mmCIF file of C-alpha atoms and ligand atoms in Angstrom:
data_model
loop_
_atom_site.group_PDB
_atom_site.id
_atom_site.type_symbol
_atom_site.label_atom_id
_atom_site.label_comp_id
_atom_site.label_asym_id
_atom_site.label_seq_id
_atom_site.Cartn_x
_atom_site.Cartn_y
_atom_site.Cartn_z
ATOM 1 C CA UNK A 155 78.723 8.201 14.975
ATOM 2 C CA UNK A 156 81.258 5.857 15.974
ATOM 3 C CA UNK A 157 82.042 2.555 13.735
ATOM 4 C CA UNK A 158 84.072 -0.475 15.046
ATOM 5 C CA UNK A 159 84.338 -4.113 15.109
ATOM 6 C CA UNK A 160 81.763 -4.482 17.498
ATOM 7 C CA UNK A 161 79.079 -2.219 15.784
ATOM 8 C CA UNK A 162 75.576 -3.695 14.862
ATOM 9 C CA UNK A 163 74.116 -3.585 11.353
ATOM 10 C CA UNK A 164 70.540 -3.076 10.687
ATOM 11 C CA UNK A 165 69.019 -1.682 7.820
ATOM 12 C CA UNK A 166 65.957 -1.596 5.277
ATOM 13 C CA UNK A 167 65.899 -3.559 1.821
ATOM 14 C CA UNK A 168 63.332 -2.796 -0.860
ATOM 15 C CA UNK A 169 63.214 -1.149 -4.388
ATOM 16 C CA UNK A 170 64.006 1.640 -4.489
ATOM 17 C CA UNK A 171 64.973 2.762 -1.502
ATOM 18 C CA UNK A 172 66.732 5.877 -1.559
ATOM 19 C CA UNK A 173 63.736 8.323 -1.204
ATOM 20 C CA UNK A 174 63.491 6.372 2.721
ATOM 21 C CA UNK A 175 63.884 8.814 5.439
ATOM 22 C CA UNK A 176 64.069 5.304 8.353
ATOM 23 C CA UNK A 177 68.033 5.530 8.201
ATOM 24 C CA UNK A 178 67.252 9.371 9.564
ATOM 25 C CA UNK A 179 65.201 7.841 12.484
ATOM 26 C CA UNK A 180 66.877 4.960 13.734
ATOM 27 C CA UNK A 181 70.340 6.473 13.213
ATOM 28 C CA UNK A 182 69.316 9.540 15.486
ATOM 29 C CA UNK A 183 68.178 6.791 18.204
ATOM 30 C CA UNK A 184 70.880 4.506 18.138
ATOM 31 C CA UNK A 185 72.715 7.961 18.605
ATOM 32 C CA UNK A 186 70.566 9.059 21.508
ATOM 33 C CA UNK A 187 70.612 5.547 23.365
ATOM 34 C CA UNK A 188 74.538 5.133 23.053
ATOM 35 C CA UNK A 189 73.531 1.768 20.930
ATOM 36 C CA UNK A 190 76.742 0.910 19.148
ATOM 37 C CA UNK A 191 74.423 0.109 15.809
ATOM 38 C CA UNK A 192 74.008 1.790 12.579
ATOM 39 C CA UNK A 193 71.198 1.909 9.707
ATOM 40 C CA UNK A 194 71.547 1.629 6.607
ATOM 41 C CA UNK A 195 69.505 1.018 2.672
ATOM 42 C CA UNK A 196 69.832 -2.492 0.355
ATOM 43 C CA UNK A 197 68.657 -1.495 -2.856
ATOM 44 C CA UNK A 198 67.260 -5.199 -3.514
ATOM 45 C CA UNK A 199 65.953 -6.249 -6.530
ATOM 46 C CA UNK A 200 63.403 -8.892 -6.691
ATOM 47 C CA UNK A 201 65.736 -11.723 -8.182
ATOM 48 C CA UNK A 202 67.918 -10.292 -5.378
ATOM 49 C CA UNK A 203 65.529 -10.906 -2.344
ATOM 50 C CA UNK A 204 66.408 -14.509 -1.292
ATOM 51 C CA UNK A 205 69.865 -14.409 -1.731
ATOM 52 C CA UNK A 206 69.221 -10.926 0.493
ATOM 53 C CA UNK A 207 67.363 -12.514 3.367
ATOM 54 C CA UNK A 208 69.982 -15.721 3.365
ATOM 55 C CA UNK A 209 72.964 -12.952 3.721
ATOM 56 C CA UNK A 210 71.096 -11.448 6.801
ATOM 57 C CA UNK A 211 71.816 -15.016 8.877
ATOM 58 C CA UNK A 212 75.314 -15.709 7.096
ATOM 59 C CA UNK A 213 76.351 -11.550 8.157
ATOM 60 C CA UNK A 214 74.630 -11.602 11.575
ATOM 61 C CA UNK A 215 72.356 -8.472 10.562
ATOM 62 C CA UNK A 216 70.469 -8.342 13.665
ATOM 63 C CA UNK A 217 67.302 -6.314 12.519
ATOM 64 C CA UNK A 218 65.896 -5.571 8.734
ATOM 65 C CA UNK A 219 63.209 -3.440 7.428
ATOM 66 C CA UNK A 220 61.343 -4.538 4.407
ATOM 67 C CA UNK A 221 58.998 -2.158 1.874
ATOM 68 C CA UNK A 222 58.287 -2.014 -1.541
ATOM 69 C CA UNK A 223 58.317 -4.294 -3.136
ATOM 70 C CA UNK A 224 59.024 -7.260 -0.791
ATOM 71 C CA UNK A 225 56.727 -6.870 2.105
ATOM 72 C CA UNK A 226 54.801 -10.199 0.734
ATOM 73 C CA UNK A 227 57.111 -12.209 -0.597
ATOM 74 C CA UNK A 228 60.111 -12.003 1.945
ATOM 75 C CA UNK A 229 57.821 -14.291 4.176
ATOM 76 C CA UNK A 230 58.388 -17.389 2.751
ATOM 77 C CA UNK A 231 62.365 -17.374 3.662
ATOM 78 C CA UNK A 232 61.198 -16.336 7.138
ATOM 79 C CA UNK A 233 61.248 -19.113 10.140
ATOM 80 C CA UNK A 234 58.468 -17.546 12.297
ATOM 81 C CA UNK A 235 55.824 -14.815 11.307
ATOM 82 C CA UNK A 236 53.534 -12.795 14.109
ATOM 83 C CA UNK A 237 49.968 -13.207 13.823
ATOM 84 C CA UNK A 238 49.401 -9.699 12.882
ATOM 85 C CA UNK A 239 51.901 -10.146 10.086
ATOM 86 C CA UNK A 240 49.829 -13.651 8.854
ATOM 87 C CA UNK A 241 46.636 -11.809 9.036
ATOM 88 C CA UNK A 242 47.710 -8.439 6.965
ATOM 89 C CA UNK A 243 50.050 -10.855 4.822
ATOM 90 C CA UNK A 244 52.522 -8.510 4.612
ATOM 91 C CA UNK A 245 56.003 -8.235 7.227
ATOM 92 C CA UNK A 246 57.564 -4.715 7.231
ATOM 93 C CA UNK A 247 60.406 -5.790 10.275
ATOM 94 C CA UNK A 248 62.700 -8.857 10.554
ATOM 95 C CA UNK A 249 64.492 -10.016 13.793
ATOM 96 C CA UNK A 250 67.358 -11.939 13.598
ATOM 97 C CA UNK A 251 67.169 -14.151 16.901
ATOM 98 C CA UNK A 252 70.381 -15.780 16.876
ATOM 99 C CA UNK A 253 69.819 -17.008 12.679
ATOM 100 C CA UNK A 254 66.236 -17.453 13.296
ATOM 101 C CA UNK A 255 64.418 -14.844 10.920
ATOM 102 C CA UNK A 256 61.409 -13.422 12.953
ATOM 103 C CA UNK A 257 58.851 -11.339 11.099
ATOM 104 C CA UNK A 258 56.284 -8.797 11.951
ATOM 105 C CA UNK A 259 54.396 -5.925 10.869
ATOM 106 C CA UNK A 260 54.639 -2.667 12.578
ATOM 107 C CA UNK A 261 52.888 -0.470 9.879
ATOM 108 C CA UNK A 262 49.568 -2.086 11.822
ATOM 109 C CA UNK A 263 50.236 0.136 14.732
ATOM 110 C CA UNK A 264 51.472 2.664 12.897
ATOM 111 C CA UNK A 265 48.383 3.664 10.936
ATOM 112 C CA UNK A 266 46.300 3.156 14.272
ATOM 113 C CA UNK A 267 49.011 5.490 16.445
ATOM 114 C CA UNK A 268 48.964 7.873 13.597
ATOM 115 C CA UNK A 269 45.389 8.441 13.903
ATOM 116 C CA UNK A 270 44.824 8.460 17.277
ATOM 117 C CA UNK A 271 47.584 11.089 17.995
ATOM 118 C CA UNK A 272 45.542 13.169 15.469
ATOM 119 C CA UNK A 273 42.439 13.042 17.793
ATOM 120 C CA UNK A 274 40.339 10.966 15.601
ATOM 121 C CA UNK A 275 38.917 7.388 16.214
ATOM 122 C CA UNK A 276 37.797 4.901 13.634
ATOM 123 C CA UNK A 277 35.008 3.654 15.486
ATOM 124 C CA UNK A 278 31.800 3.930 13.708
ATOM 125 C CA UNK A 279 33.147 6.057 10.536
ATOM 126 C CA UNK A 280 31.844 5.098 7.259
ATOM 127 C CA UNK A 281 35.736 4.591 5.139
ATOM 128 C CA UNK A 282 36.676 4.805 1.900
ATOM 129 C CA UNK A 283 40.075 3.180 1.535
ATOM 130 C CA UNK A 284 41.746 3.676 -1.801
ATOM 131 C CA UNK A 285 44.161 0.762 -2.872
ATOM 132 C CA UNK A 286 44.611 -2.367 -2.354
ATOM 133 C CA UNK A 287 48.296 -3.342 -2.148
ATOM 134 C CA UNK A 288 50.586 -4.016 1.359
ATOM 135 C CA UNK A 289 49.595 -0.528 2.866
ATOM 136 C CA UNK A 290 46.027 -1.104 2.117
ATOM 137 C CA UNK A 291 45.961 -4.333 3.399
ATOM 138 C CA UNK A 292 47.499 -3.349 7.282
ATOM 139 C CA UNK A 293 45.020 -0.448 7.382
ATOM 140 C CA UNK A 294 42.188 -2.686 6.467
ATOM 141 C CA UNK A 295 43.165 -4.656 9.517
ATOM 142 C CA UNK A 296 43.075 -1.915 11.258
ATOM 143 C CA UNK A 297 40.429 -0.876 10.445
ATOM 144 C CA UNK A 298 38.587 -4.340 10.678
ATOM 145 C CA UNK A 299 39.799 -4.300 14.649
ATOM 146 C CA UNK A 300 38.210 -1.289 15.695
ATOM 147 C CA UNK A 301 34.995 -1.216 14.933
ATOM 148 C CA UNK A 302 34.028 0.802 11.934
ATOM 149 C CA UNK A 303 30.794 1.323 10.441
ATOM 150 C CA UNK A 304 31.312 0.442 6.951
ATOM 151 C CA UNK A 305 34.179 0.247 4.672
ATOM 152 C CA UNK A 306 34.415 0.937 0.685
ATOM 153 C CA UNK A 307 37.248 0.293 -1.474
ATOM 154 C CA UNK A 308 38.271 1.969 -4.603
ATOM 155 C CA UNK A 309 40.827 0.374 -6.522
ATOM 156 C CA UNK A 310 42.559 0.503 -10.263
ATOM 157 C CA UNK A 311 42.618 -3.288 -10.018
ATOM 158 C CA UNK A 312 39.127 -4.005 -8.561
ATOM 159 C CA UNK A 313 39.673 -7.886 -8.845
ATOM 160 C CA UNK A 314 42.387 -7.590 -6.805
ATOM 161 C CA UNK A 315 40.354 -4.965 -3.896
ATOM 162 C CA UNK A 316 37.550 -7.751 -4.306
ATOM 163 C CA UNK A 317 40.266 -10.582 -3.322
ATOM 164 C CA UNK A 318 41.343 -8.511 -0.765
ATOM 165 C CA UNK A 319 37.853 -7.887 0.633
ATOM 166 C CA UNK A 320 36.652 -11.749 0.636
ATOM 167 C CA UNK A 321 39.486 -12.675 2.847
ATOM 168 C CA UNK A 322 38.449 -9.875 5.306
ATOM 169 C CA UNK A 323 35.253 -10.660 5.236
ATOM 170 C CA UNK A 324 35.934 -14.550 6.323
ATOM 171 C CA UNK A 325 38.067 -13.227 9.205
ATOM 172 C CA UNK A 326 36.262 -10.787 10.214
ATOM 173 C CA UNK A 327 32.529 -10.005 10.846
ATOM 174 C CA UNK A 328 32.310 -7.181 7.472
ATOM 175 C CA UNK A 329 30.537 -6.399 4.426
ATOM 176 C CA UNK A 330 33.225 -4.979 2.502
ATOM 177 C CA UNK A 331 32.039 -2.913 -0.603
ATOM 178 C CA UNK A 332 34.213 -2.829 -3.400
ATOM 179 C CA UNK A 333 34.552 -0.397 -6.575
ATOM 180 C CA UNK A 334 36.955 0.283 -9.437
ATOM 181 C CA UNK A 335 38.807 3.827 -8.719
ATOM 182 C CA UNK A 336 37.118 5.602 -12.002
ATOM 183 C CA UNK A 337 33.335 5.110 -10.330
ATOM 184 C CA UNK A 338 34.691 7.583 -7.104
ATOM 185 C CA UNK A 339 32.225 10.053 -8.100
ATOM 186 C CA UNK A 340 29.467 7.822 -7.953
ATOM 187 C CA UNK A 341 29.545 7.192 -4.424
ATOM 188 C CA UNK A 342 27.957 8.794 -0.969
ATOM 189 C CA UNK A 343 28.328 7.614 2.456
ATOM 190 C CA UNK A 344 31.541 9.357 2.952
ATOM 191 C CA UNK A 345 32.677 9.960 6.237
ATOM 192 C CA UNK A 346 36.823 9.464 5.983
ATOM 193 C CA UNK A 347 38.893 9.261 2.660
ATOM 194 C CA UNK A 348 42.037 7.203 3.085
ATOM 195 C CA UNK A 349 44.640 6.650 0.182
ATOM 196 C CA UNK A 350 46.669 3.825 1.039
ATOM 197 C CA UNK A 351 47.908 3.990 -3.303
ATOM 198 C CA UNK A 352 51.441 5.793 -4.345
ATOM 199 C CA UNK A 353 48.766 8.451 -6.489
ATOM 200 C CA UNK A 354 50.405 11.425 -5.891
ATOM 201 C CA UNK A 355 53.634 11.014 -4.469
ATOM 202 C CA UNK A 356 57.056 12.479 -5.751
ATOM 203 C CA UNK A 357 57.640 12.774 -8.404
ATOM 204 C CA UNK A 358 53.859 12.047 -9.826
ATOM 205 C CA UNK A 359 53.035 14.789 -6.960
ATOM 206 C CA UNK A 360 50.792 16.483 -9.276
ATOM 207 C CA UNK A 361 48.219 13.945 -9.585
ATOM 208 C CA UNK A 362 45.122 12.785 -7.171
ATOM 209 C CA UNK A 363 43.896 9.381 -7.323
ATOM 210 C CA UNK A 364 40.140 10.648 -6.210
ATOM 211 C CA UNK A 365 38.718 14.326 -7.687
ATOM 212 C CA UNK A 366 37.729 17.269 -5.544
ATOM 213 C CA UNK A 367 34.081 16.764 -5.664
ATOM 214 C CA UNK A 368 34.622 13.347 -4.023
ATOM 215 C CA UNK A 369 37.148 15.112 -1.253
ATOM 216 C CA UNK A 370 34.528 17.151 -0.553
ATOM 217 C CA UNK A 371 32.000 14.540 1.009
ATOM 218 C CA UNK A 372 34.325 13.333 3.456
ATOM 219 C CA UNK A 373 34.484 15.107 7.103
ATOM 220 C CA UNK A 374 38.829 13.577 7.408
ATOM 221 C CA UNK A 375 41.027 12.755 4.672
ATOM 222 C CA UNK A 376 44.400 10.830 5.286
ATOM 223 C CA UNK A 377 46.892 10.107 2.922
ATOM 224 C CA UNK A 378 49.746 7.206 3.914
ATOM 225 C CA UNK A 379 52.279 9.364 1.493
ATOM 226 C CA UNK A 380 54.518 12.137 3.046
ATOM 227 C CA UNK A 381 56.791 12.877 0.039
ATOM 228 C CA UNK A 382 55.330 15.958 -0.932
ATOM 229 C CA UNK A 383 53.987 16.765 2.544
ATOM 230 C CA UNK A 384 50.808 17.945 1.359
ATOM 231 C CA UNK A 385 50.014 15.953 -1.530
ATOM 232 C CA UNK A 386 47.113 17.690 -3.875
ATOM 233 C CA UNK A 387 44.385 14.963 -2.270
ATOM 234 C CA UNK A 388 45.667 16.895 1.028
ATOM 235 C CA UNK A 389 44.791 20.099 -0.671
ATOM 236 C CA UNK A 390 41.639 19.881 -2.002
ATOM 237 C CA UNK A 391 40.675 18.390 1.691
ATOM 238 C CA UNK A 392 42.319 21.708 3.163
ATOM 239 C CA UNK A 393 40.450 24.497 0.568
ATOM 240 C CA UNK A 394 37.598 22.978 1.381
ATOM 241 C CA UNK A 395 38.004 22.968 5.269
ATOM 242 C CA UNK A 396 38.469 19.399 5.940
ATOM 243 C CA UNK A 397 40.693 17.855 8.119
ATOM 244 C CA UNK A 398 43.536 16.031 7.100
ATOM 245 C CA UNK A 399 46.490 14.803 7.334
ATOM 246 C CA UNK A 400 49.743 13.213 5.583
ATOM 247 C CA UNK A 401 51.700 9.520 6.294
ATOM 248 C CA UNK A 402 54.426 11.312 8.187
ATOM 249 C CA UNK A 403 53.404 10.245 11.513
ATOM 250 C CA UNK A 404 52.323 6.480 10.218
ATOM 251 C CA UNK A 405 56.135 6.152 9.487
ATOM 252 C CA UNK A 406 57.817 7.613 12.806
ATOM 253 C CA UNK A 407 55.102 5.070 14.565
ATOM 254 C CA UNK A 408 56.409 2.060 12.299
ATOM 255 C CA UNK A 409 59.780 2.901 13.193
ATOM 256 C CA UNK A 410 58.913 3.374 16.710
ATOM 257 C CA UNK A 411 57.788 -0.134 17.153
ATOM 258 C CA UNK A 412 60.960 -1.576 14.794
ATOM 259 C CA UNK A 413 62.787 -0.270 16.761
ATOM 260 C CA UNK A 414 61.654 -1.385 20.065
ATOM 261 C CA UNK A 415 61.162 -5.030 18.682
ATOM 262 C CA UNK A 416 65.006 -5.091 17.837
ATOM 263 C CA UNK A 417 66.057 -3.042 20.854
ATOM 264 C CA UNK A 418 63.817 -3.118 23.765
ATOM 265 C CA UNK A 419 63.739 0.697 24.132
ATOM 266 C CA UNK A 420 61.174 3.302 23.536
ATOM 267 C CA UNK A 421 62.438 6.260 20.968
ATOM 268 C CA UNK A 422 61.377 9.711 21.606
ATOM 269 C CA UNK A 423 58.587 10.524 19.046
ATOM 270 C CA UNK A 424 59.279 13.694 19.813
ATOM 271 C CA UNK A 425 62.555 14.327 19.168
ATOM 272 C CA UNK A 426 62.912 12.270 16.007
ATOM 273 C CA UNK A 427 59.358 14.518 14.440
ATOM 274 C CA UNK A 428 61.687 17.734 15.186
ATOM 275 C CA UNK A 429 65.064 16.466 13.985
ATOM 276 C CA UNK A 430 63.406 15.507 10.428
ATOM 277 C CA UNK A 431 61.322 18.486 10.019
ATOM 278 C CA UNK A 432 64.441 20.295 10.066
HETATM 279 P P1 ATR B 167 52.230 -0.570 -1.064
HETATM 280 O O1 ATR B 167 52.903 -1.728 -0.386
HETATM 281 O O2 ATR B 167 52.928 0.745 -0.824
HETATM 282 O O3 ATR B 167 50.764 -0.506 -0.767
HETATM 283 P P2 ATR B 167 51.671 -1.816 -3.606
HETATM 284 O O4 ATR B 167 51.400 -3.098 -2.916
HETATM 285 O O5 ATR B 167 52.470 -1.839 -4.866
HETATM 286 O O6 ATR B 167 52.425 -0.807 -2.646
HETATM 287 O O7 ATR B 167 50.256 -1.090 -3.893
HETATM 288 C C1 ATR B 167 50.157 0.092 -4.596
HETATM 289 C C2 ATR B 167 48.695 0.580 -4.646
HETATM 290 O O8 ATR B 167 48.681 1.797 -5.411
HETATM 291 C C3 ATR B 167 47.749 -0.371 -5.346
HETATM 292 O O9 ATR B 167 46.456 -0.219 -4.803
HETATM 293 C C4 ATR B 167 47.797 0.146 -6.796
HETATM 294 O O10 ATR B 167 46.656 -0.151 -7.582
HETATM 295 P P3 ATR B 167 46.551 -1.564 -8.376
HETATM 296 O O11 ATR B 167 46.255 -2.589 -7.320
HETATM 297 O O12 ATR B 167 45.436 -1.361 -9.309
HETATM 298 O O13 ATR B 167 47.887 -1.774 -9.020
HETATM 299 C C5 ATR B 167 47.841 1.632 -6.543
HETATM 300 N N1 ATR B 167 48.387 2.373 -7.685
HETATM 301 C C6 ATR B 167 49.698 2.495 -8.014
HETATM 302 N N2 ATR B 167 49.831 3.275 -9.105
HETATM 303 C C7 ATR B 167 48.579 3.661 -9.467
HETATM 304 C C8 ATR B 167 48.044 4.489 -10.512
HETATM 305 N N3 ATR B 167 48.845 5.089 -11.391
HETATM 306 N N4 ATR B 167 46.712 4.672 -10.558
HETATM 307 C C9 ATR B 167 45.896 4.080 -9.669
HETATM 308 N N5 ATR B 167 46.322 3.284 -8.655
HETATM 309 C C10 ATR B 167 47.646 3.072 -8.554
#
């Protein structure tokens, strides 16, 4: 990788950031395109963020990646915001357009890619979506969009899943059921299981936030975390024959669409899926 005067910075900001594996994806494309850019982590702290998103204009940072923590409340120092973005409430991708901040959210299209390149559809499944934080809430658009039969939600914090679900509700044509995470075992009508909560990733890998008896109504279980790979929700699903599968391909299709809202150019899925499983 070459570095000069004339090379572009983008880059992700959240906290923490150093587990991220986007640096590894957009790094290898930049590469691949002959893009004089490079990729790189902010470790920003709350207190940190608007001072962090003024820098991006004042350094000419042309293209920013926000998670955790700050996918909600980087949009107020934002000058436009896509619809998508408005409706999940959440940006995961910043343009900067010449100093105007631009904001969208790509982890939409990533959840929806993710599951179609698995060979399943959403239409007409009966969901249970566990969470209800920034990953929950771009699935449940999602999931809103195309057509699903009904949709549950477990959550720790069932005022805020019940929030959460009134909103969608009002924008949408849905009746949204909603449950605290400890009454799991109490419920039927389980077609596809989808965590959308950090229950069971690194380090806390050996935790599930649902128990194997409720795993085992579901026909498809899908878990938005890919660090471990197969997280023990992912197991039970798999000794028990059920489909399943892991976030890893929800975050190569995030960064796919990043990276063709800063750059105009199509990465190959492909390549980047073999380059990080090594
Ligand atoms: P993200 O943007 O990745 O979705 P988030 O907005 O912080 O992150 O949301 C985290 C989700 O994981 C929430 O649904 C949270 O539950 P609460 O809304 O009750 O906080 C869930 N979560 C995190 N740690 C959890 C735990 N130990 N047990 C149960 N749920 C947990």
């Amino acid at each position: 990788m070459k570095v000069d005067s004339n090379t572009v910075l983008y880059g992700l900001i959240g906290h923490p950031v150093s587990h991220s594996i986007s640096p590894l994806i957009h790094n290898l494309s930049f590469e691949y395109f002959n893009i004089n850019s490079i990729y790189t982590v902010f470790d920003v702290t709350p207190e940190n963020l608007e001072n962090a998103v003024k820098g991006l204009k004042s350094l000419g940072i042309k293209g920013i990646n926000v998670t955790v923590p700050h996918k909600e409340n980087v949009i107020k120092y934002l000058d436009y915001i896509s619809e998508e973005a408005k409706l999940i409430g959440a940006v995961n991708t910043i343009i900067n357009s010449d100093g105007i901040l631009k904001g969208y959210n790509t982890d939409y299209m990533g959840f929806l890619e993710s599951i179609s390149e698995n060979n399943e559809v959403l239409k007409e499944r009966d969901i249970l979506l566990i969470g209800a934080g920034g990953a929950a809430k771009a699935i449940l658009i999602a999931l809103a969009k195309n057509d699903v039969n009904s949709i549950t939600i477990l959550n720790r914090d069932v005022q805020k899943a019940e929030v959460l679900a009134k909103t969608l509700e009002k924008d949408f044509n849905l009746k949204i059921e909603v449950y605290p995470l400890q009454d799991a075992e109490k419920l039927n009508n389980i077609d596809m299981i989808i965590n959308a909560t950090s229950v069971g990733m690194a380090p806390d890998f050996e935790k599930s936030p649902v128990s194997e008896n409720v795993v085992k109504k579901a026909n498809f279980v899908y878990d938005v975390i890919y660090n471990p790979e197969k997280t023990i929700l992912l197991k039970y699903a798999e000794r028990n024959n059920i489909k399943y599968q892991n976030g890893f391909s929800m975050v190569i299709n995030q960064a796919y669409h990043s990276f063709k809202l800063w750059t105009g150019k199509n990465f190959d899925k492909n390549l980047v899926y073999k380059h990080i499983q090594k």
